[in-house]
Short mmCIF file of C-alpha atoms and ligand atoms in Angstrom, two decimals:
data_model
loop_
_atom_site.label_atom_id
_atom_site.label_comp_id
_atom_site.label_asym_id
_atom_site.label_seq_id
_atom_site.Cartn_x
_atom_site.Cartn_y
_atom_site.Cartn_z
CA MET L 1 -122.11 -67.61 140.38
CA SER L 2 -117.90 -68.40 140.34
CA LYS L 3 -116.64 -69.72 137.53
CA PHE L 4 -114.17 -72.54 137.53
CA ILE L 5 -110.68 -72.83 135.82
CA PHE L 6 -109.31 -76.56 135.95
CA ILE L 7 -105.14 -76.46 134.85
CA THR L 8 -103.71 -80.00 134.37
CA GLY L 9 -100.76 -81.21 133.58
CA GLY L 10 -98.74 -83.10 131.01
CA VAL L 11 -96.07 -85.16 129.53
CA VAL L 12 -93.72 -84.83 133.22
CA SER L 13 -94.06 -84.16 136.20
CA ALA L 14 -92.47 -80.82 138.54
CA LEU L 15 -93.50 -78.41 135.48
CA GLY L 16 -94.53 -75.85 137.94
CA LYS L 17 -98.00 -76.50 137.59
CA GLY L 18 -98.40 -74.46 140.82
CA VAL L 19 -96.65 -71.84 140.09
CA ALA L 20 -97.93 -71.70 136.70
CA ALA L 21 -101.58 -71.86 138.53
CA ALA L 22 -100.99 -68.90 141.06
CA SER L 23 -99.66 -66.53 138.36
CA ILE L 24 -102.91 -67.29 136.42
CA GLY L 25 -104.49 -65.98 140.76
CA MET L 26 -101.99 -63.13 140.15
CA LEU L 27 -102.84 -61.29 136.69
CA LEU L 28 -106.40 -62.49 137.66
CA GLU L 29 -106.55 -60.72 140.62
CA SER L 30 -104.33 -57.78 139.10
CA HIS L 31 -107.96 -57.02 137.25
CA GLY L 32 -110.36 -57.20 140.48
CA TYR L 33 -111.61 -59.98 140.16
CA ARG L 34 -111.86 -62.39 143.64
CA ILE L 35 -110.02 -65.45 143.21
CA THR L 36 -109.07 -68.51 145.02
CA LEU L 37 -107.20 -71.37 144.70
CA GLN L 38 -107.46 -75.05 145.30
CA LYS L 39 -105.16 -78.10 144.50
CA PHE L 40 -106.46 -81.97 144.06
CA ASP L 41 -104.03 -84.47 145.04
CA PRO L 42 -104.64 -87.87 143.31
CA TYR L 43 -102.12 -89.85 146.05
CA LEU L 44 -104.04 -91.91 148.95
CA ASN L 45 -102.77 -90.05 151.72
CA VAL L 46 -105.61 -87.76 153.76
CA ASP L 47 -103.01 -85.59 153.83
CA PRO L 48 -99.28 -84.73 153.30
CA GLY L 49 -98.82 -84.20 157.31
CA THR L 50 -97.42 -87.88 157.32
CA MET L 51 -95.65 -87.69 154.29
CA ASN L 52 -91.12 -87.84 154.35
CA PRO L 53 -90.52 -84.13 153.55
CA PHE L 54 -87.75 -85.75 150.68
CA GLN L 55 -90.44 -87.82 148.73
CA HIS L 56 -93.17 -84.56 148.67
CA GLY L 57 -91.17 -81.44 149.82
CA GLU L 58 -92.34 -78.96 152.41
CA VAL L 59 -95.70 -79.56 154.27
CA TYR L 60 -97.25 -76.16 154.23
CA VAL L 61 -99.69 -75.64 156.99
CA THR L 62 -102.34 -73.10 156.68
CA ASP L 63 -104.23 -70.18 159.78
CA ASP L 64 -107.01 -73.06 160.24
CA GLY L 65 -103.75 -76.02 160.94
CA ALA L 66 -104.64 -78.04 157.62
CA GLU L 67 -100.97 -79.33 156.18
CA THR L 68 -101.21 -79.20 152.97
CA ASP L 69 -99.43 -79.20 149.78
CA LEU L 70 -96.34 -76.76 149.00
CA ASP L 71 -98.45 -75.03 145.81
CA LEU L 72 -100.75 -73.82 148.28
CA GLY L 73 -97.46 -71.60 149.61
CA HIS L 74 -97.40 -70.65 146.03
CA TYR L 75 -100.92 -69.49 146.42
CA GLU L 76 -100.92 -67.22 149.05
CA ARG L 77 -97.65 -65.59 148.27
CA PHE L 78 -98.98 -64.80 144.62
CA THR L 79 -102.15 -63.80 145.17
CA SER L 80 -104.41 -62.38 148.63
CA THR L 81 -106.64 -65.73 148.83
CA LYS L 82 -105.98 -67.58 152.66
CA THR L 83 -105.99 -71.13 152.19
CA THR L 84 -107.66 -73.39 154.64
CA LYS L 85 -108.09 -77.45 155.21
CA GLU L 86 -110.84 -76.94 151.87
CA HIS L 87 -108.54 -75.92 149.65
CA ASN L 88 -106.63 -79.15 149.16
CA TRP L 89 -108.19 -82.49 148.63
CA THR L 90 -106.97 -85.50 148.17
CA ALA L 91 -107.52 -88.35 147.04
CA GLY L 92 -107.40 -90.28 150.49
CA LYS L 93 -109.86 -87.37 151.76
CA ILE L 94 -112.12 -88.11 149.36
CA TYR L 95 -112.49 -91.26 150.10
CA GLU L 96 -112.43 -90.49 153.69
CA ASN L 97 -115.19 -89.03 153.31
CA ILE L 98 -116.90 -91.21 151.17
CA LEU L 99 -116.34 -94.53 153.61
CA ARG L 100 -117.64 -92.66 156.40
CA LYS L 101 -120.76 -92.42 155.02
CA GLU L 102 -120.69 -95.55 153.53
CA ARG L 103 -120.62 -96.64 156.70
CA MET L 104 -123.38 -94.59 157.88
CA GLY L 105 -125.52 -96.08 155.35
CA GLU L 106 -126.09 -92.68 153.84
CA TYR L 107 -125.93 -94.49 150.44
CA LEU L 108 -129.45 -95.82 151.15
CA GLY L 109 -128.24 -99.08 150.25
CA LYS L 110 -126.84 -98.20 146.44
CA THR L 111 -123.31 -99.73 144.91
CA VAL L 112 -121.01 -96.91 145.71
CA GLN L 113 -119.08 -96.72 142.61
CA VAL L 114 -115.99 -94.01 141.29
CA ILE L 115 -118.54 -92.70 139.05
CA PRO L 116 -121.33 -91.25 140.09
CA HIS L 117 -120.26 -90.83 143.77
CA VAL L 118 -116.66 -90.46 143.90
CA THR L 119 -117.11 -87.57 141.25
CA ASP L 120 -120.24 -86.08 142.95
CA GLU L 121 -118.04 -86.13 146.42
CA ILE L 122 -114.93 -84.60 143.97
CA LYS L 123 -116.88 -81.98 143.13
CA GLU L 124 -118.53 -80.77 146.24
CA ALA L 125 -115.16 -80.16 146.93
CA PHE L 126 -114.82 -78.10 144.10
CA ASN L 127 -117.77 -75.68 145.43
CA THR L 128 -116.60 -75.29 149.17
CA VAL L 129 -114.28 -72.75 148.84
CA ALA L 130 -116.44 -71.42 145.72
CA ASP L 131 -119.24 -68.75 147.62
CA LYS L 132 -117.55 -65.18 147.83
CA ASN L 133 -114.91 -65.51 145.07
CA ASP L 134 -115.74 -65.00 141.20
CA ILE L 135 -113.37 -67.50 140.10
CA VAL L 136 -111.85 -70.50 141.55
CA ILE L 137 -108.43 -71.69 140.31
CA ILE L 138 -108.51 -75.84 140.30
CA GLU L 139 -105.01 -77.62 140.26
CA ILE L 140 -105.23 -81.27 139.72
CA GLY L 141 -102.32 -83.22 140.82
CA GLY L 142 -100.06 -85.36 138.78
CA THR L 143 -100.03 -85.66 135.08
CA VAL L 144 -102.74 -86.61 132.78
CA GLY L 145 -102.59 -90.61 131.96
CA ASP L 146 -101.71 -91.64 135.26
CA ILE L 147 -104.59 -93.88 136.47
CA GLU L 148 -105.22 -91.87 140.36
CA SER L 149 -105.75 -89.17 137.78
CA LEU L 150 -108.82 -90.61 136.29
CA PRO L 151 -111.53 -89.88 138.49
CA PHE L 152 -110.18 -85.95 138.84
CA LEU L 153 -110.62 -85.68 135.65
CA GLU L 154 -113.50 -87.34 134.77
CA ALA L 155 -115.17 -84.94 137.61
CA ILE L 156 -113.84 -81.53 135.71
CA ARG L 157 -114.98 -83.35 132.55
CA GLN L 158 -118.69 -83.53 134.40
CA MET L 159 -118.32 -79.99 136.03
CA ARG L 160 -117.66 -78.13 131.90
CA LEU L 161 -120.97 -80.13 130.85
CA SER L 162 -123.39 -79.07 133.61
CA LEU L 163 -121.85 -75.44 134.06
CA GLY L 164 -120.89 -75.00 130.24
CA LYS L 165 -118.55 -72.61 127.90
CA ASP L 166 -118.73 -69.74 129.20
CA ASN L 167 -118.11 -71.03 133.10
CA THR L 168 -115.39 -73.76 133.31
CA LEU L 169 -111.96 -73.09 131.37
CA PHE L 170 -109.60 -76.50 130.77
CA ILE L 171 -106.20 -75.03 130.56
CA HIS L 172 -103.17 -77.83 129.67
CA LEU L 173 -99.23 -76.94 130.94
CA THR L 174 -96.92 -79.88 128.95
CA LEU L 175 -93.39 -79.68 128.33
CA VAL L 176 -92.13 -78.42 124.67
CA PRO L 177 -88.23 -79.49 125.19
CA PHE L 178 -85.19 -78.25 122.97
CA ILE L 179 -82.66 -81.94 121.68
CA LYS L 180 -79.71 -79.90 121.51
CA THR L 181 -78.46 -82.32 118.91
CA SER L 182 -80.78 -81.67 116.36
CA GLY L 183 -81.33 -77.83 117.24
CA GLU L 184 -85.30 -78.11 117.50
CA LEU L 185 -88.04 -77.87 119.66
CA LYS L 186 -90.44 -81.25 119.79
CA THR L 187 -94.00 -80.65 119.97
CA LYS L 188 -95.04 -84.72 119.79
CA PRO L 189 -95.01 -85.02 123.84
CA THR L 190 -97.92 -82.58 123.36
CA GLN L 191 -99.68 -83.79 120.91
CA HIS L 192 -99.70 -87.30 122.79
CA SER L 193 -100.46 -85.91 126.09
CA VAL L 194 -103.57 -83.57 125.07
CA ARG L 195 -104.55 -86.78 123.07
CA GLU L 196 -104.98 -88.36 126.31
CA LEU L 197 -106.99 -85.57 127.67
CA GLN L 198 -108.81 -85.53 124.53
CA ALA L 199 -109.67 -89.53 124.62
CA ILE L 200 -111.31 -89.09 128.13
CA GLY L 201 -113.49 -86.20 126.92
CA ILE L 202 -111.62 -83.10 127.45
CA GLN L 203 -110.65 -80.59 125.28
CA PRO L 204 -107.72 -77.96 126.60
CA ASP L 205 -109.34 -74.31 125.76
CA ILE L 206 -104.74 -73.12 126.45
CA ILE L 207 -101.83 -75.01 126.86
CA LEU L 208 -98.96 -73.40 128.26
CA CYS L 209 -95.66 -75.04 126.65
CA ARG L 210 -93.62 -74.97 129.38
CA THR L 211 -89.56 -74.34 127.26
CA ASP L 212 -86.63 -72.75 128.08
CA ARG L 213 -87.25 -70.24 124.93
CA PHE L 214 -90.14 -68.19 123.48
CA LEU L 215 -91.72 -70.29 120.82
CA HIS L 216 -92.25 -69.13 117.35
CA GLU L 217 -95.19 -68.75 115.61
CA GLU L 218 -94.68 -71.88 113.28
CA ILE L 219 -93.77 -74.03 115.90
CA LYS L 220 -96.86 -72.46 118.20
CA ALA L 221 -98.75 -72.96 114.92
CA LYS L 222 -98.12 -76.58 114.72
CA ILE L 223 -99.34 -76.99 118.65
CA SER L 224 -102.27 -75.24 117.82
CA LEU L 225 -103.30 -77.55 114.74
CA PHE L 226 -102.28 -81.16 116.54
CA THR L 227 -103.84 -79.87 119.32
CA ASN L 228 -107.08 -78.14 118.25
CA VAL L 229 -106.36 -74.99 120.57
CA PRO L 230 -106.67 -71.70 119.04
CA LEU L 231 -102.93 -70.17 118.02
CA GLU L 232 -104.20 -67.37 120.83
CA ALA L 233 -104.60 -69.65 122.96
CA VAL L 234 -100.67 -71.44 122.86
CA ILE L 235 -98.79 -69.80 125.37
CA THR L 236 -95.01 -69.78 126.08
CA ALA L 237 -94.21 -70.73 129.54
CA LYS L 238 -90.61 -69.86 129.55
CA ASP L 239 -87.86 -70.84 132.28
CA VAL L 240 -87.37 -67.92 134.33
CA ASP L 241 -84.72 -67.75 137.12
CA ASN L 242 -86.89 -65.54 139.34
CA ILE L 243 -90.34 -67.53 139.97
CA TYR L 244 -92.30 -63.92 140.44
CA GLU L 245 -91.30 -63.08 136.31
CA ILE L 246 -93.92 -66.02 135.92
CA PRO L 247 -96.98 -63.45 135.76
CA LEU L 248 -95.12 -60.94 133.60
CA ILE L 249 -94.36 -63.37 130.71
CA PHE L 250 -98.20 -64.96 130.89
CA ALA L 251 -99.44 -61.14 131.15
CA GLN L 252 -96.81 -60.36 128.13
CA GLU L 253 -98.44 -63.25 126.25
CA ARG L 254 -101.96 -62.21 126.69
CA LEU L 255 -103.34 -64.96 128.75
CA ASP L 256 -104.98 -62.95 131.06
CA SER L 257 -106.97 -61.76 128.50
CA ILE L 258 -107.41 -64.59 126.52
CA ILE L 259 -108.78 -66.17 129.65
CA LEU L 260 -110.81 -62.96 130.45
CA LYS L 261 -112.06 -63.34 127.03
CA GLN L 262 -113.08 -67.11 127.09
CA LEU L 263 -115.15 -67.30 130.74
CA LYS L 264 -116.59 -63.89 129.00
CA LEU L 265 -115.86 -61.62 131.96
CA PRO L 266 -114.80 -57.80 131.30
CA GLN L 267 -111.07 -56.93 130.82
CA LYS L 268 -110.33 -53.93 134.04
CA LYS L 269 -107.80 -52.08 134.07
CA ARG L 270 -104.92 -54.46 134.80
CA ARG L 271 -102.40 -53.26 138.20
CA LEU L 272 -99.34 -55.19 137.88
CA GLY L 273 -97.06 -51.69 138.97
CA GLN L 274 -95.54 -52.81 142.58
CA TRP L 275 -95.36 -56.61 141.58
CA LYS L 276 -92.93 -55.33 138.41
CA THR L 277 -91.61 -53.26 140.43
CA MET L 278 -90.68 -56.35 143.08
CA VAL L 279 -89.21 -57.69 140.06
CA GLU L 280 -87.17 -54.87 138.95
CA ARG L 281 -85.61 -54.50 142.04
CA LYS L 282 -84.04 -58.16 142.10
CA LYS L 283 -82.24 -57.29 138.83
CA ASN L 284 -80.36 -54.29 140.73
CA LEU L 285 -78.93 -55.60 143.75
CA HIS L 286 -75.91 -53.83 145.40
CA ASP L 287 -74.48 -56.46 147.78
CA GLU L 288 -74.75 -60.35 148.96
CA VAL L 289 -75.09 -62.22 152.17
CA THR L 290 -74.78 -66.19 152.60
CA ILE L 291 -76.72 -67.74 155.20
CA ALA L 292 -75.99 -71.14 156.09
CA LEU L 293 -78.51 -73.37 156.10
CA VAL L 294 -78.96 -76.12 158.34
CA GLY L 295 -80.67 -78.84 158.09
CA LYS L 296 -81.69 -82.71 157.08
CA TYR L 297 -82.73 -82.39 154.18
CA ALA L 298 -80.38 -79.89 152.35
CA GLY L 299 -80.04 -82.17 149.45
CA LEU L 300 -83.88 -81.50 148.86
CA GLN L 301 -84.55 -77.99 148.41
CA ASP L 302 -88.15 -78.26 148.44
CA SER L 303 -88.36 -79.38 151.58
CA TYR L 304 -87.53 -76.11 152.62
CA MET L 305 -89.99 -73.82 149.65
CA SER L 306 -91.76 -71.11 151.45
CA LEU L 307 -88.18 -70.51 154.34
CA LYS L 308 -86.36 -70.30 151.20
CA GLN L 309 -88.62 -67.44 149.48
CA ALA L 310 -88.95 -65.75 152.77
CA LEU L 311 -85.00 -65.27 152.50
CA GLU L 312 -85.34 -64.04 149.15
CA HIS L 313 -88.36 -62.14 149.90
CA ALA L 314 -86.01 -60.39 152.49
CA ALA L 315 -83.34 -60.31 150.88
CA THR L 316 -85.02 -58.40 147.73
CA ALA L 317 -86.04 -56.26 149.98
CA HIS L 318 -82.75 -55.11 151.27
CA LEU L 319 -81.14 -55.25 147.64
CA LEU L 320 -78.55 -58.00 148.39
CA LYS L 321 -78.72 -61.39 146.06
CA LEU L 322 -78.66 -64.57 148.78
CA ASN L 323 -76.45 -66.69 148.89
CA ILE L 324 -77.56 -70.43 150.99
CA ALA L 325 -75.04 -72.88 151.60
CA TRP L 326 -77.11 -75.28 152.46
CA ILE L 327 -75.48 -77.81 155.60
CA GLU L 328 -76.03 -81.62 156.49
CA ALA L 329 -76.66 -81.11 160.01
CA GLU L 330 -74.57 -84.58 160.50
CA ASP L 331 -71.59 -82.87 158.58
CA LEU L 332 -70.93 -80.64 162.02
CA GLU L 333 -70.91 -83.84 164.16
CA LYS L 334 -67.79 -84.74 162.45
CA LYS L 335 -65.98 -82.01 161.12
CA LYS L 336 -65.49 -78.42 162.77
CA PRO L 337 -68.95 -76.14 163.09
CA GLU L 338 -66.60 -73.30 161.92
CA ASP L 339 -64.45 -74.95 158.84
CA ILE L 340 -67.67 -75.23 157.67
CA LEU L 341 -69.69 -72.01 159.07
CA GLY L 342 -67.08 -69.88 159.50
CA LYS L 343 -68.01 -67.36 155.98
CA ALA L 344 -71.16 -67.24 157.06
CA ASP L 345 -72.96 -64.33 157.53
CA GLY L 346 -75.67 -65.49 159.18
CA ILE L 347 -76.91 -68.92 161.12
CA LEU L 348 -80.29 -70.38 160.15
CA VAL L 349 -81.87 -73.81 161.58
CA PRO L 350 -85.23 -74.70 160.53
CA GLY L 351 -87.94 -76.39 161.42
CA GLY L 352 -87.60 -80.19 161.39
CA PHE L 353 -88.52 -83.54 163.70
CA GLY L 354 -86.58 -86.82 164.50
CA THR L 355 -83.44 -87.15 166.41
CA ARG L 356 -80.49 -87.03 163.57
CA GLY L 357 -78.54 -84.21 163.47
CA ILE L 358 -79.31 -83.01 166.16
CA GLU L 359 -76.09 -82.42 168.25
CA GLY L 360 -74.56 -80.58 164.56
CA LYS L 361 -77.71 -78.49 165.08
CA ILE L 362 -76.88 -77.31 168.59
CA LYS L 363 -73.07 -76.80 167.10
CA ALA L 364 -74.17 -74.53 164.97
CA VAL L 365 -75.71 -72.37 167.72
CA THR L 366 -73.19 -72.22 170.24
CA LEU L 367 -70.39 -71.44 167.17
CA ALA L 368 -73.52 -68.20 166.34
CA ARG L 369 -73.88 -67.42 169.82
CA LYS L 370 -69.85 -66.97 170.42
CA ARG L 371 -68.75 -65.75 167.81
CA LYS L 372 -72.25 -62.76 167.37
CA ILE L 373 -73.15 -64.10 164.00
CA PRO L 374 -77.02 -63.14 163.02
CA TYR L 375 -78.83 -66.82 164.62
CA PHE L 376 -82.74 -67.48 163.01
CA GLY L 377 -83.81 -70.61 165.07
CA ILE L 378 -86.65 -71.31 163.67
CA CYS L 379 -89.68 -73.93 165.71
CA LEU L 380 -86.65 -77.06 166.29
CA GLY L 381 -84.01 -74.13 165.25
CA MET L 382 -85.71 -72.14 168.16
CA GLN L 383 -85.45 -75.69 170.62
CA CYS L 384 -81.99 -76.46 169.60
CA ALA L 385 -81.32 -72.84 170.86
CA ALA L 386 -82.96 -72.78 174.56
CA ILE L 387 -81.34 -76.58 174.65
CA GLU L 388 -78.04 -74.79 173.65
CA PHE L 389 -78.32 -71.81 176.06
CA ALA L 390 -79.42 -74.43 179.62
CA ARG L 391 -76.43 -76.76 178.74
CA ASN L 392 -73.18 -74.26 177.97
CA ILE L 393 -74.58 -71.29 179.85
CA ALA L 394 -77.48 -72.26 182.78
CA HIS L 395 -75.02 -75.68 183.07
CA LEU L 396 -77.71 -77.54 183.12
CA GLN L 397 -76.26 -81.05 181.91
CA GLY L 398 -77.44 -82.88 179.96
CA ALA L 399 -80.10 -80.60 178.71
CA ASN L 400 -82.61 -81.51 175.87
CA SER L 401 -85.46 -82.24 174.87
CA SER L 402 -88.12 -85.81 175.12
CA GLU L 403 -87.78 -85.58 171.80
CA PHE L 404 -84.13 -86.43 171.62
CA ASP L 405 -83.65 -87.90 174.88
CA THR L 406 -86.50 -89.24 177.09
CA LYS L 407 -84.40 -89.66 180.02
CA THR L 408 -83.15 -86.74 180.55
CA PRO L 409 -82.50 -84.59 183.71
CA HIS L 410 -83.09 -81.55 181.89
CA LYS L 411 -86.39 -81.67 180.47
CA ILE L 412 -86.31 -78.06 178.63
CA PHE L 413 -88.80 -79.47 176.10
CA PHE L 414 -91.76 -81.81 176.40
CA LYS L 415 -94.90 -83.31 175.39
CA TRP L 416 -97.14 -80.01 176.51
CA ARG L 417 -100.53 -81.56 174.41
CA GLU L 418 -100.14 -85.22 175.38
CA LEU L 419 -100.10 -84.50 179.35
CA LYS L 420 -103.44 -81.97 178.55
CA GLY L 421 -105.00 -85.55 177.39
CA VAL L 422 -104.98 -85.00 173.75
CA GLN L 423 -104.25 -88.59 172.63
CA LYS L 424 -105.93 -89.24 169.10
CA LEU L 425 -102.88 -90.37 166.72
CA GLY L 426 -102.30 -87.27 164.77
CA GLY L 427 -103.95 -85.01 166.76
CA THR L 428 -100.78 -84.04 169.12
CA MET L 429 -99.46 -81.49 167.64
CA ARG L 430 -100.19 -77.87 167.84
CA LEU L 431 -101.12 -76.67 164.52
CA GLY L 432 -102.29 -73.60 162.79
CA GLN L 433 -101.82 -69.83 163.65
CA PHE L 434 -102.19 -68.84 167.30
CA LEU L 435 -101.65 -65.09 168.90
CA CYS L 436 -97.90 -64.58 170.17
CA ARG L 437 -97.79 -61.52 173.08
CA LEU L 438 -94.10 -59.42 172.39
CA GLN L 439 -92.15 -57.81 175.15
CA LYS L 440 -91.22 -54.22 174.84
CA GLY L 441 -87.53 -53.64 173.31
CA SER L 442 -87.05 -56.98 172.12
CA PHE L 443 -85.86 -57.73 169.03
CA ALA L 444 -89.29 -59.32 167.25
CA GLU L 445 -90.69 -56.00 168.79
CA LYS L 446 -88.26 -54.24 166.85
CA ALA L 447 -88.79 -56.32 163.78
CA TYR L 448 -92.38 -56.56 163.96
CA SER L 449 -93.11 -52.71 165.14
CA LYS L 450 -96.03 -53.83 166.78
CA ALA L 451 -97.31 -55.93 170.31
CA ASN L 452 -99.76 -58.60 169.68
CA ILE L 453 -98.94 -60.77 166.34
CA TYR L 454 -100.32 -64.18 164.52
CA GLU L 455 -97.89 -67.12 163.44
CA ARG L 456 -98.76 -70.58 162.28
CA HIS L 457 -97.34 -73.45 164.02
CA ARG L 458 -96.46 -77.17 163.46
CA HIS L 459 -94.64 -79.26 166.42
CA ARG L 460 -94.98 -81.57 169.22
CA TYR L 461 -92.86 -80.15 171.82
CA GLU L 462 -93.29 -77.02 174.05
CA PHE L 463 -90.64 -74.72 176.07
CA ASN L 464 -91.45 -77.08 179.69
CA PRO L 465 -92.47 -73.48 182.41
CA GLU L 466 -90.39 -75.52 184.71
CA TYR L 467 -87.01 -74.19 183.40
CA GLU L 468 -88.34 -70.36 182.76
CA GLU L 469 -87.14 -68.82 186.00
CA ILE L 470 -83.66 -70.76 186.22
CA LEU L 471 -83.40 -70.17 182.12
CA LYS L 472 -84.08 -66.64 182.62
CA LYS L 473 -81.75 -65.67 185.42
CA ALA L 474 -78.87 -66.60 183.46
CA GLY L 475 -80.00 -64.05 180.95
CA LEU L 476 -82.64 -66.18 178.47
CA VAL L 477 -84.80 -63.74 176.90
CA ILE L 478 -88.92 -64.22 177.08
CA SER L 479 -89.81 -61.67 174.28
CA GLY L 480 -92.62 -63.78 173.13
CA ARG L 481 -95.42 -65.44 174.29
CA ASN L 482 -99.39 -66.75 173.44
CA PRO L 483 -101.24 -65.24 176.66
CA LYS L 484 -104.37 -67.35 176.63
CA HIS L 485 -101.74 -71.21 177.39
CA LYS L 486 -98.63 -68.82 178.68
CA LEU L 487 -96.99 -70.73 176.13
CA VAL L 488 -93.29 -69.41 175.64
CA GLU L 489 -92.95 -68.45 172.21
CA ILE L 490 -89.98 -66.48 171.46
CA ILE L 491 -86.73 -66.87 173.20
CA GLU L 492 -83.84 -63.86 172.27
CA ILE L 493 -80.18 -63.86 174.14
CA ASN L 494 -78.46 -59.96 174.36
CA ASN L 495 -75.08 -59.12 173.80
CA HIS L 496 -75.35 -60.80 171.35
CA PRO L 497 -76.20 -58.59 167.35
CA TRP L 498 -79.32 -60.63 166.07
CA PHE L 499 -80.20 -64.17 168.15
CA LEU L 500 -83.72 -65.49 167.79
CA GLY L 501 -85.46 -68.67 168.09
CA CYS L 502 -89.25 -68.45 167.35
CA GLN L 503 -91.41 -72.01 167.97
CA PHE L 504 -93.77 -70.96 164.92
CA HIS L 505 -92.73 -70.50 161.70
CA PRO L 506 -92.67 -67.31 160.14
CA GLU L 507 -92.31 -68.60 156.70
CA PHE L 508 -95.33 -69.77 155.47
CA LYS L 509 -96.74 -65.91 156.08
CA SER L 510 -93.66 -64.07 153.92
CA LYS L 511 -94.68 -62.66 150.75
CA PRO L 512 -92.60 -61.32 148.31
CA LEU L 513 -94.43 -57.73 148.76
CA LYS L 514 -94.86 -58.28 151.96
CA PRO L 515 -91.63 -59.79 153.04
CA HIS L 516 -91.76 -61.03 156.52
CA PRO L 517 -90.81 -58.34 159.45
CA LEU L 518 -88.46 -61.45 161.71
CA PHE L 519 -86.91 -62.84 157.94
CA LYS L 520 -86.60 -58.54 157.28
CA ALA L 521 -84.66 -58.23 160.65
CA PHE L 522 -82.41 -61.39 159.83
CA ILE L 523 -80.94 -60.55 156.53
CA GLY L 524 -80.62 -57.29 157.75
CA ALA L 525 -78.42 -58.06 160.97
CA THR L 526 -76.43 -60.35 158.39
CA TYR L 527 -75.54 -57.73 156.46
CA ALA L 528 -74.21 -55.25 158.85
CA TYR L 529 -72.98 -58.12 160.25
CA ARG L 530 -70.63 -59.39 156.93
CA CYS L 531 -70.05 -55.23 156.66
CA LYS L 532 -67.96 -55.09 159.59
CA ARG L 533 -66.48 -58.50 160.35
CA ASN L 534 -65.35 -57.29 156.17
CA ASN L 535 -64.62 -53.90 157.07
CA TYR L 536 -66.42 -51.65 154.59
CA LYS L 537 -69.69 -49.73 154.32
CA PRO L 538 -72.80 -50.73 153.71
CA LYS L 539 -73.52 -49.95 149.48
CA ASN L 540 -77.61 -49.72 150.31
N1 LIG Q 1 -89.53 -81.70 166.51
C1 LIG Q 1 -89.92 -80.21 167.06
C2 LIG Q 1 -91.39 -80.65 167.55
O1 LIG Q 1 -92.28 -81.79 167.47
C3 LIG Q 1 -90.00 -79.38 166.01
C4 LIG Q 1 -90.64 -79.30 165.35
C5 LIG Q 1 -90.69 -78.47 164.02
O2 LIG Q 1 -89.76 -77.80 163.86
N2 LIG Q 1 -91.33 -78.03 162.96
O3 LIG Q 1 -91.69 -79.69 168.34
#
C-alpha cells in the first residue's frame, strides 16, 4: 500500500511549496523509493489551460497532453516521475465530476454535499496515482485559511483517520520572517497558521520554515513548543540562489530521515552524488552568455518557468553563467532592434498566443538571421521564423499566420485541426507528446544524435503544406516532421551558425541532470558566437 505525504502552506503564498515538494520527492527517490507527486489547486477553473499566464504563470504540458500547473514541471525536473492528467486536480475538475454524476442520477436521490461527496471525490483523486508507488506526495495549493482550501484540508484529515499515522504525514510550510528594525526572527505567523490547521483537526508532523538564514536551536524550540511539533521536525527551508540546492539543504537538516522514521520506512543508502556534482558545477562557472528572450510577458518570469530552467540546465552543462535579457517584443516595434538586441549572444523567441508583439518578434528574427546571431524559435518563435523567411527571402509579401491576420494572402500557418473537423471548444489544440523524425545532418539531428524524438506540443496553428515547396526552394530546411500527419515540426536555415525553430516545446523535458539537447546545442552556439565576436578563445 502507498503512503501519503500532504504538504500545505501557510502565512503567504509563493513560499515555494512546489519546489519543496519536489525536493522531498527527490530525496525519497534517492533512497530508492518509488515516488510520485500530485498537485491539488483549490480554484474553480477545470485546468489552467485557459488562465492568463500573467496571473498564473506557465501552463505546463504533460506527455498525455494535460495542461497543468507549473509545479508539475518542478516535479518532473527534480524526480523521475512522469506526470499525467491525473497528477493535477483543481476544485473545478472535482466539481465537474460530481455535477456530471449528479446529472446521471448516480447519487440515487441523495443530497449531494461537501462532506462526504466532495471529500470522497478528492480522496478518490489521491488514489489515482497511488498504484506502483511507495509514496505519493500531495501538494495542496493555496494558503491555509482560504475558504476554497477547506474541502481539500478536510479530505486530508480524513485520510489520516482512515490510514493512520504510519501511512500519512502532514508537512506544513510557513514563513519565519526576519524583521530588520528589531533584528529578530518572528515565529508568530507560523504559530497562527498552525493554529488554523489545528482548528480543522490537522496537527502537522513536520514544519518547514522558509527563512533567509539557518534557524538556531532557540527559535526552533519556540516553534516546536507553540506548534506541538517535535523539535527535530522543525526544519529550516533557507532561501537559496539555486533551487537545486534545496534538496541538499533538506538533507543537511535530516528531513528525509525524519520522514522515513515517521512513515516507518527503512532508511536505505542515500545516493545524492550526481545531484551534488550538478550543484557544485554551478559554483565553478568559467564564463557567461547573454540570451535575449523576446516575449510578451517578459515582466513575469513565472510565465516562462520551464524555459528559464532549460536554459539554466544547458548553461550549467557548458559551465557558463546564464544572463537572460527579458525583452518586451512590442519595444522592438518602436525602437531599433539592433539597439536592444545588438549585445545578445543568442536570441530566443518563446511560445505565445495572440497578435500583440508579433511584428517585434519577426524583427528579432530578421536581425538574428542577417547578423548570424544564434536563433532558437519555440512554437510561436518557430512560426515567426518561417513567416520572416517567407516575407524576406521567398518574397511572399504579407505572409503571416491566420492567427495574426485572417486576410493574409499567404497563410504560412493555419488552423489544421479545425479543417480536420475538430470543433469542440478547448479541443482545437494539438496537445501532448508526438513523434518527430529528424533529417540527417541537420542542426536538430546533430543535437539529438538520433533519428526519432518525442516532444510535447501546445498550439493551434500548423505549418501550411501548400507553402512547403516554395519555401524549401528558397532555402528553408525542414529538418523535423511528424511521420503520421506529415506535419512540419522543425525548420532551419543554412549558412548560419545555428538557426532553428521547433513547433513543439522542448523546455518541458529538460532536467538539471539531463539538459535538453536543443538547449545544449543552442547555448554552445551562443558561446562560440560570443567568443568570436569578442575575439577570444573559449575558456572551457
Ligand atoms: N499561437 C500559436 C499557435 O497556437 C503558438 C502557440 C505556442 O507558442 N504555444 O499555434
